[in-house]
Short mmCIF file of C-alpha atoms and ligand atoms in Angstrom, two decimals:
data_model
loop_
_atom_site.label_atom_id
_atom_site.label_comp_id
_atom_site.label_asym_id
_atom_site.label_seq_id
_atom_site.Cartn_x
_atom_site.Cartn_y
_atom_site.Cartn_z
CA MET V 539 76.04 79.81 89.01
CA ALA V 540 76.21 83.03 90.94
CA GLY V 541 77.12 81.18 94.27
CA LEU V 542 80.72 79.63 92.93
CA GLN V 543 81.84 83.29 92.43
CA PRO V 544 83.40 85.18 95.39
CA VAL V 545 81.33 87.68 96.91
CA ARG V 546 82.18 91.06 95.44
CA GLY V 547 84.74 93.03 97.12
CA THR V 548 86.62 89.79 98.43
CA ARG V 549 89.12 88.01 96.83
CA ASP V 550 91.21 84.60 96.67
CA ILE V 551 94.82 85.10 97.89
CA LEU V 552 97.28 82.75 96.01
CA PRO V 553 100.61 81.99 97.35
CA GLU V 554 102.41 84.75 95.26
CA GLU V 555 100.16 87.54 96.89
CA SER V 556 99.81 85.93 100.02
CA ARG V 557 103.85 86.14 100.28
CA GLN V 558 103.53 89.82 99.58
CA LEU V 559 101.07 90.43 102.00
CA ARG V 560 102.75 88.12 104.79
CA HIS V 561 106.13 90.13 104.06
CA VAL V 562 104.06 93.39 104.77
CA ALA V 563 102.84 92.02 107.89
CA ASP V 564 105.93 90.24 109.24
CA THR V 565 108.11 93.60 108.36
CA ALA V 566 105.38 95.36 110.48
CA ARG V 567 105.37 92.90 113.39
CA ASP V 568 109.34 92.99 113.30
CA MET V 569 109.33 96.84 113.45
CA ALA V 570 106.64 97.27 115.62
CA SER V 571 108.65 94.65 118.47
CA ARG V 572 111.52 96.90 117.82
CA PHE V 573 109.51 100.04 119.10
CA GLY V 574 108.32 97.37 121.95
CA PHE V 575 104.73 96.75 120.71
CA GLU V 576 103.55 93.20 121.22
CA GLU V 577 100.72 91.48 119.31
CA VAL V 578 97.36 91.10 120.39
CA ALA V 579 94.56 89.80 118.32
CA THR V 580 90.56 90.69 119.04
CA PRO V 581 87.61 88.92 117.59
CA ILE V 582 86.74 89.69 114.03
CA PHE V 583 83.36 90.14 114.95
CA GLU V 584 82.02 92.47 117.77
CA PHE V 585 78.59 93.61 119.14
CA SER V 586 77.24 96.14 116.75
CA ASP V 587 77.64 98.88 119.71
CA VAL V 588 81.24 98.73 120.06
CA PHE V 589 81.47 100.48 116.61
CA LYS V 590 78.32 102.67 116.72
CA ARG V 591 79.43 103.96 119.88
CA THR V 592 83.05 104.65 119.12
CA LEU V 593 82.87 105.42 115.21
CA GLY V 594 79.62 107.71 115.77
CA ASP V 595 76.34 107.85 113.97
CA THR V 596 77.40 110.01 111.40
CA SER V 597 80.65 108.39 109.91
CA ASP V 598 80.90 106.87 106.76
CA ILE V 599 81.65 103.71 108.30
CA VAL V 600 79.05 103.15 110.63
CA THR V 601 76.30 104.82 108.14
CA LYS V 602 77.20 102.80 104.85
CA GLU V 603 80.22 100.57 105.14
CA MET V 604 79.39 98.03 108.24
CA TYR V 605 78.59 94.45 107.93
CA SER V 606 76.23 94.10 110.39
CA PHE V 607 73.61 91.01 111.32
CA THR V 608 71.65 89.68 113.78
CA ASP V 609 72.91 86.05 114.94
CA LYS V 610 70.89 82.69 115.61
CA GLY V 611 70.70 84.20 119.35
CA GLY V 612 69.23 87.57 118.34
CA ASP V 613 72.53 89.48 118.84
CA GLU V 614 73.24 92.36 116.89
CA VAL V 615 77.30 91.89 115.79
CA THR V 616 79.37 93.36 113.18
CA LEU V 617 82.49 92.17 111.15
CA ARG V 618 85.06 94.56 112.29
CA PRO V 619 85.46 97.48 110.11
CA GLU V 620 88.84 98.73 111.56
CA GLY V 621 90.84 97.67 114.90
CA THR V 622 90.78 100.42 117.34
CA ALA V 623 87.42 100.08 118.65
CA GLY V 624 87.99 96.34 119.60
CA ILE V 625 91.23 97.21 121.12
CA ALA V 626 89.43 99.90 123.36
CA ARG V 627 86.59 97.28 124.12
CA MET V 628 89.32 94.81 125.40
CA LEU V 629 91.17 97.78 127.30
CA ILE V 630 88.04 98.00 129.35
CA SER V 631 86.10 94.40 129.19
CA GLY V 632 89.53 92.87 130.39
CA GLY V 633 90.36 95.64 133.10
CA LEU V 634 93.66 96.06 131.31
CA ALA V 635 93.88 99.98 131.97
CA GLN V 636 95.67 98.59 135.78
CA ASN V 637 98.88 98.34 133.79
CA LEU V 638 99.20 101.19 131.63
CA PRO V 639 100.91 102.23 129.24
CA LEU V 640 100.31 99.50 127.05
CA LYS V 641 101.84 99.17 123.55
CA TYR V 642 99.71 96.93 121.23
CA PHE V 643 100.48 95.64 117.58
CA TYR V 644 97.67 93.77 115.52
CA GLN V 645 97.00 92.50 112.03
CA GLY V 646 94.54 90.54 110.15
CA PRO V 647 91.19 91.22 108.00
CA MET V 648 88.81 94.33 108.09
CA PHE V 649 85.32 94.47 106.31
CA ARG V 650 83.71 97.39 104.52
CA TYR V 651 81.17 97.78 102.17
CA GLU V 652 82.52 100.25 99.84
CA ARG V 653 82.85 100.00 95.95
CA PRO V 654 85.48 97.72 95.21
CA GLN V 655 88.16 99.21 92.93
CA LYS V 656 92.25 98.75 92.70
CA GLY V 657 93.21 98.98 96.52
CA ARG V 658 89.97 98.92 98.02
CA TYR V 659 88.05 95.58 98.75
CA ARG V 660 85.19 94.50 100.77
CA GLN V 661 87.42 92.32 103.17
CA PHE V 662 91.06 93.86 103.25
CA HIS V 663 93.48 93.62 105.73
CA GLN V 664 95.16 95.73 108.23
CA VAL V 665 98.21 96.12 110.48
CA GLY V 666 98.01 98.51 113.11
CA ILE V 667 99.38 100.08 116.22
CA GLU V 668 97.85 101.42 119.52
CA LEU V 669 99.75 103.11 122.02
CA LEU V 670 97.70 103.43 125.19
CA GLY V 671 97.82 105.75 128.35
CA VAL V 672 100.68 107.90 126.97
CA GLY V 673 99.12 111.36 126.95
CA GLU V 674 102.51 112.95 126.17
CA PRO V 675 103.77 114.43 122.19
CA LEU V 676 106.26 111.92 122.66
CA GLY V 677 104.04 108.89 122.47
CA ASP V 678 102.77 110.72 118.88
CA VAL V 679 106.61 111.25 117.79
CA GLU V 680 107.25 107.60 118.32
CA ILE V 681 104.36 105.77 116.43
CA ILE V 682 104.82 108.41 113.65
CA ALA V 683 108.40 107.14 113.70
CA LEU V 684 107.24 103.51 113.49
CA GLY V 685 105.28 104.20 110.68
CA ALA V 686 108.08 105.94 108.89
CA ALA V 687 110.58 103.09 109.61
CA LEU V 688 107.77 100.46 108.57
CA LEU V 689 107.63 102.19 105.06
CA GLU V 690 111.05 102.61 104.73
CA ALA V 691 111.64 99.07 105.49
CA LEU V 692 109.25 98.06 102.77
CA GLY V 693 111.46 100.21 100.65
CA LEU V 694 108.52 102.95 100.44
CA SER V 695 109.99 106.14 101.72
CA ASP V 696 110.40 107.66 98.39
CA ASN V 697 106.92 107.33 97.12
CA THR V 698 104.80 108.20 100.29
CA THR V 699 104.69 111.85 101.95
CA LEU V 700 103.76 112.33 105.58
CA GLU V 701 100.93 114.96 106.06
CA LEU V 702 100.65 116.10 109.26
CA ASN V 703 97.83 118.27 111.28
CA THR V 704 96.67 118.95 114.68
CA LEU V 705 92.95 119.27 115.70
CA GLY V 706 94.17 120.34 119.11
CA ASN V 707 92.69 119.82 122.64
CA ALA V 708 88.78 119.20 123.11
CA VAL V 709 88.29 123.23 123.83
CA SER V 710 90.05 124.22 120.55
CA ARG V 711 87.99 122.09 119.00
CA THR V 712 84.86 122.88 119.81
CA VAL V 713 85.75 126.69 118.98
CA TYR V 714 86.88 125.80 115.66
CA ARG V 715 83.60 123.65 114.96
CA ASP V 716 81.51 126.70 115.72
CA ARG V 717 83.61 128.80 113.26
CA LEU V 718 83.53 126.13 110.70
CA VAL V 719 79.65 126.08 111.01
CA THR V 720 79.36 129.65 110.78
CA TYR V 721 81.18 129.56 107.38
CA LEU V 722 79.59 126.50 106.13
CA GLN V 723 75.94 127.88 106.74
CA ASP V 724 76.84 130.62 104.59
CA HIS V 725 77.36 128.11 101.74
CA ARG V 726 75.00 125.54 103.01
CA ASP V 727 73.12 125.43 99.50
CA ALA V 728 75.83 124.69 97.52
CA LEU V 729 77.19 122.06 99.57
CA SER V 730 76.21 118.27 98.66
CA GLU V 731 73.57 116.23 100.05
CA ASP V 732 75.79 114.50 102.25
CA SER V 733 78.00 117.33 103.48
CA GLN V 734 74.49 119.30 104.47
CA ALA V 735 73.31 116.17 106.27
CA ARG V 736 77.02 116.32 108.15
CA LEU V 737 76.67 120.11 109.04
CA ALA V 738 74.15 119.58 112.15
CA ARG V 739 75.69 116.14 113.07
CA ASN V 740 79.55 116.30 112.40
CA PRO V 741 80.60 119.44 110.41
CA LEU V 742 84.40 118.59 110.52
CA ARG V 743 83.56 115.33 108.53
CA ILE V 744 82.82 117.74 105.90
CA LEU V 745 86.48 118.69 105.57
CA ASP V 746 87.30 114.78 104.37
CA SER V 747 84.66 115.57 101.59
CA LYS V 748 85.71 114.25 98.43
CA ASN V 749 82.94 115.95 96.43
CA SER V 750 84.45 118.46 93.99
CA GLY V 751 81.98 121.10 94.85
CA ASP V 752 82.38 120.72 98.61
CA ARG V 753 86.24 120.98 97.79
CA GLU V 754 85.91 124.68 96.51
CA ILE V 755 84.14 125.36 99.64
CA ILE V 756 86.23 123.97 101.87
CA ALA V 757 89.21 125.66 100.36
CA GLY V 758 87.95 129.00 101.78
CA ALA V 759 86.96 127.59 105.21
CA PRO V 760 88.66 128.75 108.35
CA GLU V 761 92.16 127.25 109.45
CA PHE V 762 92.35 125.09 112.47
CA SER V 763 95.60 126.75 113.71
CA ASP V 764 93.55 130.06 114.09
CA SER V 765 91.63 128.29 116.98
CA LEU V 766 94.22 126.41 118.85
CA ASP V 767 94.76 127.82 122.36
CA SER V 768 98.24 127.65 123.78
CA GLU V 769 97.97 124.12 125.32
CA SER V 770 97.61 123.01 121.92
CA GLU V 771 99.90 124.88 120.24
CA ASP V 772 102.66 123.49 122.61
CA PHE V 773 101.43 120.22 122.25
CA PHE V 774 102.03 120.45 118.33
CA ALA V 775 105.25 122.23 118.70
CA ALA V 776 106.50 118.90 120.60
CA VAL V 777 105.35 117.01 118.31
CA ARG V 778 106.94 118.58 115.33
CA ASN V 779 109.90 118.98 117.39
CA GLY V 780 110.32 115.53 117.68
CA LEU V 781 109.60 114.86 113.98
CA LYS V 782 112.48 117.28 113.34
CA VAL V 783 114.74 115.76 115.83
CA LEU V 784 114.62 112.11 113.73
CA GLY V 785 114.84 114.09 110.40
CA ILE V 786 111.23 112.96 109.71
CA VAL V 787 109.87 115.21 106.82
CA TYR V 788 106.61 116.01 106.65
CA SER V 789 104.17 118.60 104.97
CA LEU V 790 101.17 120.56 107.15
CA ASN V 791 97.87 119.80 105.77
CA SER V 792 95.28 121.86 107.60
CA ARG V 793 92.37 120.00 106.05
CA LEU V 794 93.36 116.58 107.37
CA VAL V 795 90.91 115.75 110.01
CA ARG V 796 89.78 112.38 111.56
CA GLY V 797 86.12 113.48 111.69
CA LEU V 798 85.62 111.50 114.86
CA ASP V 799 84.65 113.38 118.15
CA TYR V 800 87.10 111.39 120.16
CA TYR V 801 90.11 112.46 117.85
CA CYS V 802 92.35 115.35 119.39
CA HIS V 803 95.60 116.65 118.73
CA THR V 804 97.77 114.69 116.20
CA ALA V 805 96.39 113.69 112.90
CA PHE V 806 98.40 112.62 110.11
CA GLU V 807 98.55 110.24 106.86
CA PHE V 808 101.21 108.63 104.99
CA THR V 809 99.89 109.35 101.21
CA THR V 810 100.95 108.22 97.58
CA GLU V 811 100.39 109.15 94.26
CA ALA V 812 100.93 105.88 92.75
CA LEU V 813 97.42 104.22 94.02
CA GLY V 814 94.90 106.71 92.15
CA ALA V 815 92.21 107.48 94.21
CA GLN V 816 93.42 104.97 97.02
CA GLY V 817 96.19 107.15 98.00
CA THR V 818 96.15 106.99 101.90
CA VAL V 819 98.24 104.11 102.85
CA LEU V 820 99.07 104.45 106.67
CA ALA V 821 96.66 106.80 108.61
CA GLY V 822 96.26 107.65 112.32
CA GLY V 823 96.19 110.09 115.34
CA ARG V 824 95.57 110.76 118.68
CA TYR V 825 92.20 109.70 120.31
CA ASP V 826 92.12 110.79 123.75
CA GLY V 827 88.40 110.52 124.23
CA LEU V 828 87.83 107.16 123.08
CA VAL V 829 87.89 104.99 125.96
CA SER V 830 85.96 107.14 128.37
CA GLN V 831 83.13 107.71 125.48
CA MET V 832 82.80 103.95 125.29
CA GLY V 833 82.45 103.92 128.88
CA GLY V 834 85.89 103.18 130.51
CA THR V 835 88.31 105.19 132.42
CA ALA V 836 89.64 108.00 130.39
CA THR V 837 92.64 106.46 128.76
CA PRO V 838 94.84 108.75 126.21
CA GLY V 839 95.52 106.80 123.04
CA VAL V 840 97.45 107.71 119.34
CA GLY V 841 98.05 104.99 117.03
CA TRP V 842 97.71 103.93 113.24
CA ALA V 843 96.36 101.54 110.87
CA ALA V 844 98.05 100.56 107.32
CA GLY V 845 96.20 98.86 104.38
CA ILE V 846 98.18 95.52 103.99
CA GLU V 847 97.14 95.25 100.28
CA ARG V 848 97.95 99.00 99.52
CA LEU V 849 101.23 99.08 100.99
CA ALA V 850 101.95 95.59 99.14
CA LEU V 851 100.63 97.04 95.75
CA LEU V 852 102.96 99.74 96.39
CA ALA V 853 105.97 98.01 97.05
CA ASP V 854 105.15 95.52 94.21
CA LYS V 855 108.08 93.53 95.27
CA ARG V 856 108.34 89.72 94.08
CA ILE V 857 108.91 87.57 97.60
CA GLU V 858 110.46 84.38 96.62
CA PRO V 859 109.29 81.01 98.16
CA VAL V 860 111.34 78.95 100.34
CA ARG V 861 113.82 76.93 98.02
CA PRO V 862 113.10 73.14 98.94
CA ILE V 863 115.18 70.39 98.61
CA ALA V 864 113.61 67.45 96.50
CA VAL V 865 113.93 63.97 97.62
CA ILE V 866 113.70 62.11 94.33
CA PRO V 867 112.86 57.97 94.47
CA ALA V 868 114.63 56.98 90.91
CA THR V 869 112.45 53.82 90.78
CA PRO V 870 109.15 52.85 92.04
CA ASP V 871 110.30 50.21 94.65
CA MET V 872 112.46 53.26 96.47
CA GLU V 873 109.49 55.19 96.77
CA ASP V 874 109.04 53.86 100.48
CA SER V 875 112.79 54.64 101.26
CA ALA V 876 112.38 58.11 99.50
CA LEU V 877 109.03 58.72 102.08
CA ILE V 878 111.09 58.25 105.16
CA MET V 879 113.94 59.81 104.17
CA ALA V 880 111.76 63.59 103.23
CA ASN V 881 109.74 62.87 106.94
CA ASN V 882 113.23 62.39 108.57
CA LEU V 883 114.93 65.47 106.82
CA ARG V 884 111.82 67.82 107.60
CA LYS V 885 112.04 66.55 111.13
CA SER V 886 115.60 67.73 111.18
CA GLY V 887 114.06 71.23 109.77
CA PHE V 888 114.66 71.06 105.96
CA ALA V 889 112.09 72.27 103.37
CA ILE V 890 111.62 68.89 101.33
CA GLU V 891 109.45 68.21 98.24
CA LEU V 892 108.92 64.74 97.50
CA ALA V 893 108.61 63.87 93.87
CA TYR V 894 105.09 62.03 93.51
CA ARG V 895 105.00 60.69 90.16
CA GLY V 896 106.76 60.26 86.81
CA ASN V 897 110.11 58.77 85.47
CA LEU V 898 113.54 60.18 87.14
CA SER V 899 113.59 62.90 84.44
CA ARG V 900 110.04 64.14 85.21
CA ARG V 901 110.41 64.12 88.75
CA MET V 902 113.86 66.04 87.97
CA LYS V 903 111.89 68.87 85.94
CA ARG V 904 109.36 69.31 88.87
CA ALA V 905 112.40 69.80 90.98
CA ASN V 906 113.79 72.47 88.89
CA ARG V 907 110.27 74.13 88.33
CA LEU V 908 110.05 74.66 92.31
CA ASN V 909 113.65 76.09 92.31
CA ALA V 910 114.81 73.36 94.36
CA ARG V 911 118.38 73.99 95.79
CA ALA V 912 119.31 70.45 95.78
CA ALA V 913 118.03 66.93 94.95
CA VAL V 914 118.68 63.77 96.75
CA ILE V 915 118.17 61.10 94.28
CA LEU V 916 117.74 57.56 95.63
CA GLY V 917 118.62 54.68 93.81
CA PRO V 918 118.26 50.90 94.48
CA ASP V 919 122.28 50.43 93.86
CA GLU V 920 123.61 53.48 95.98
CA ALA V 921 120.73 52.46 98.83
CA ALA V 922 122.30 48.90 98.83
CA LYS V 923 125.55 50.54 99.73
CA GLY V 924 123.87 52.66 102.26
CA ALA V 925 124.32 55.94 100.02
CA ALA V 926 122.17 58.43 97.76
CA SER V 927 123.05 60.97 94.89
CA LEU V 928 123.19 64.35 96.05
CA ARG V 929 122.60 66.78 93.26
CA ASP V 930 123.42 70.82 93.18
CA LEU V 931 120.83 72.02 90.89
CA ASP V 932 122.48 75.75 91.05
CA GLY V 933 126.14 73.92 90.09
CA GLY V 934 124.87 71.11 88.27
CA THR V 935 127.36 68.76 89.92
CA GLN V 936 126.48 65.40 91.46
CA THR V 937 127.84 63.43 94.34
CA GLU V 938 127.44 60.04 95.93
CA VAL V 939 126.99 60.58 99.45
CA PRO V 940 126.56 58.20 102.71
CA LEU V 941 123.00 58.35 103.99
CA ASP V 942 124.07 58.53 107.43
CA ALA V 943 125.72 61.85 106.67
CA LEU V 944 123.52 63.26 104.47
CA ALA V 945 121.89 65.95 107.05
CA ASP V 946 125.04 67.48 107.23
CA LEU V 947 125.83 67.61 103.93
CA LEU V 948 122.44 69.16 102.99
CA ALA V 949 123.16 71.88 105.83
CA PRO V 950 124.39 74.49 102.99
CA TYR V 951 121.25 74.18 101.02
CA ARG V 952 119.00 74.80 104.02
P1 ATP M 2334 90.27 105.86 102.47
O1 ATP M 2334 90.14 106.96 102.57
O2 ATP M 2334 90.91 105.53 101.21
O3 ATP M 2334 88.82 105.11 102.38
P2 ATP M 2334 89.94 105.57 105.44
O4 ATP M 2334 89.90 106.76 105.79
O5 ATP M 2334 88.61 104.79 105.19
O6 ATP M 2334 90.45 105.27 103.65
P3 ATP M 2334 91.29 104.26 107.48
O7 ATP M 2334 89.86 103.92 107.94
O8 ATP M 2334 92.25 105.23 108.33
O9 ATP M 2334 91.16 104.43 105.59
O10 ATP M 2334 91.83 102.86 107.21
C1 ATP M 2334 93.76 102.90 107.59
C2 ATP M 2334 93.99 102.59 106.05
O11 ATP M 2334 93.14 101.26 105.64
C3 ATP M 2334 93.83 103.35 104.75
O12 ATP M 2334 94.67 104.05 104.59
C4 ATP M 2334 94.11 102.20 103.78
O13 ATP M 2334 95.31 101.94 103.39
C5 ATP M 2334 93.46 100.95 104.37
N1 ATP M 2334 91.90 100.83 103.80
C6 ATP M 2334 91.04 101.36 104.07
N2 ATP M 2334 89.77 101.04 103.49
C7 ATP M 2334 90.44 99.84 102.92
C8 ATP M 2334 89.36 99.04 101.87
N3 ATP M 2334 88.17 99.32 101.84
N4 ATP M 2334 90.45 98.25 101.17
C9 ATP M 2334 91.79 98.47 101.04
N5 ATP M 2334 92.18 99.11 102.19
C10 ATP M 2334 91.67 99.87 102.73
MG1 MG M 2335 87.05 104.84 103.60
#
């Protein structure tokens, strides 16, 4: 029955992978908090307009990838494909712009209707940060530094590279856009259908095209750097200086664009060779025009998002589960005492596995399989003396211990 399969592009996440994903998210949250970013959560779905207005009618996300539906009340809603639009909406609807600057971290599921493959799913997870109300290049430097720190903490510094570009301010962008369109018009017939459609509506996005014919044409396109005015140049120089001061290595990639109109100045991606076509693991940039485009007071912003699954795939690190302590009744009539003991120890903060069934040796086997650090074995004779057996499962030693000192004696196994 087709209904018993997960929907294409969605997956069940079992404990081993769950630990890996959580490790990525926890590391990101921890690193973000060292930089002063606090976690927020916006709803998983929003009015479709929130994304349509911010991502633009021509972006891949809006034209092809959104999960949109009409709800029972007739509202047009969309499962969020990314996190920034929701946070900008929150800033406006919550009147938060009174307290700038704001530094937010978020994590959670995102939804895009894409062709599933390794590292590309229809439901996936992102961690991301947004720095709102800081128009200075130091903001760009700090968030890139945070991205680099996260990758380092995950052990990924060696297999990722930072690519950097500037899109300049709005004036420079317009100048560049005109030069680009003039160039592309001359090659119009050779462009892919998608790119021809973008030529009128969103030509910058063509630079992002993965089509090989397009790529050849793009190779000869004018360079962004030739269209920058002095303000844009100074801004970029300051960002580069900050990265240099911090010893963060990057390469310049003049074809790196965030194709959306509200992006300006810094655009960057941390990429890897190790995940095939899914090469971008963490991507971001400055979006000073976003909040005003949504109808709020103009508020500068800069941020990034990273795919949790891609980071976990790349780190490929086994995260061990918590090692429990097993509580094992030696005979069936000790089960009530074991139940009470397990509960009390949990209240004291221990991770306890209660052995549910089988004889003593079966229950011990299960404790070993769970990689328990220790087992407390409750036998009737010892219980009569107010004692139990404590077995160190790494060392194999077993001692009789008084029940009233149990919690203290277990402290080393926590
Ligand atoms: P791509 O070029 O791979 O499609 P993108 O430009 O659409 O990426 P962003 O919108 O910048 O990606 O999202 C930030 C990050 O989220 C990506 O770098 C990637 O790690 C992750 N990501 C994006 N789409 C997916 C997906 N469908 N499945 C898993 N991870 C994804
Ligand atoms: Mg994409």
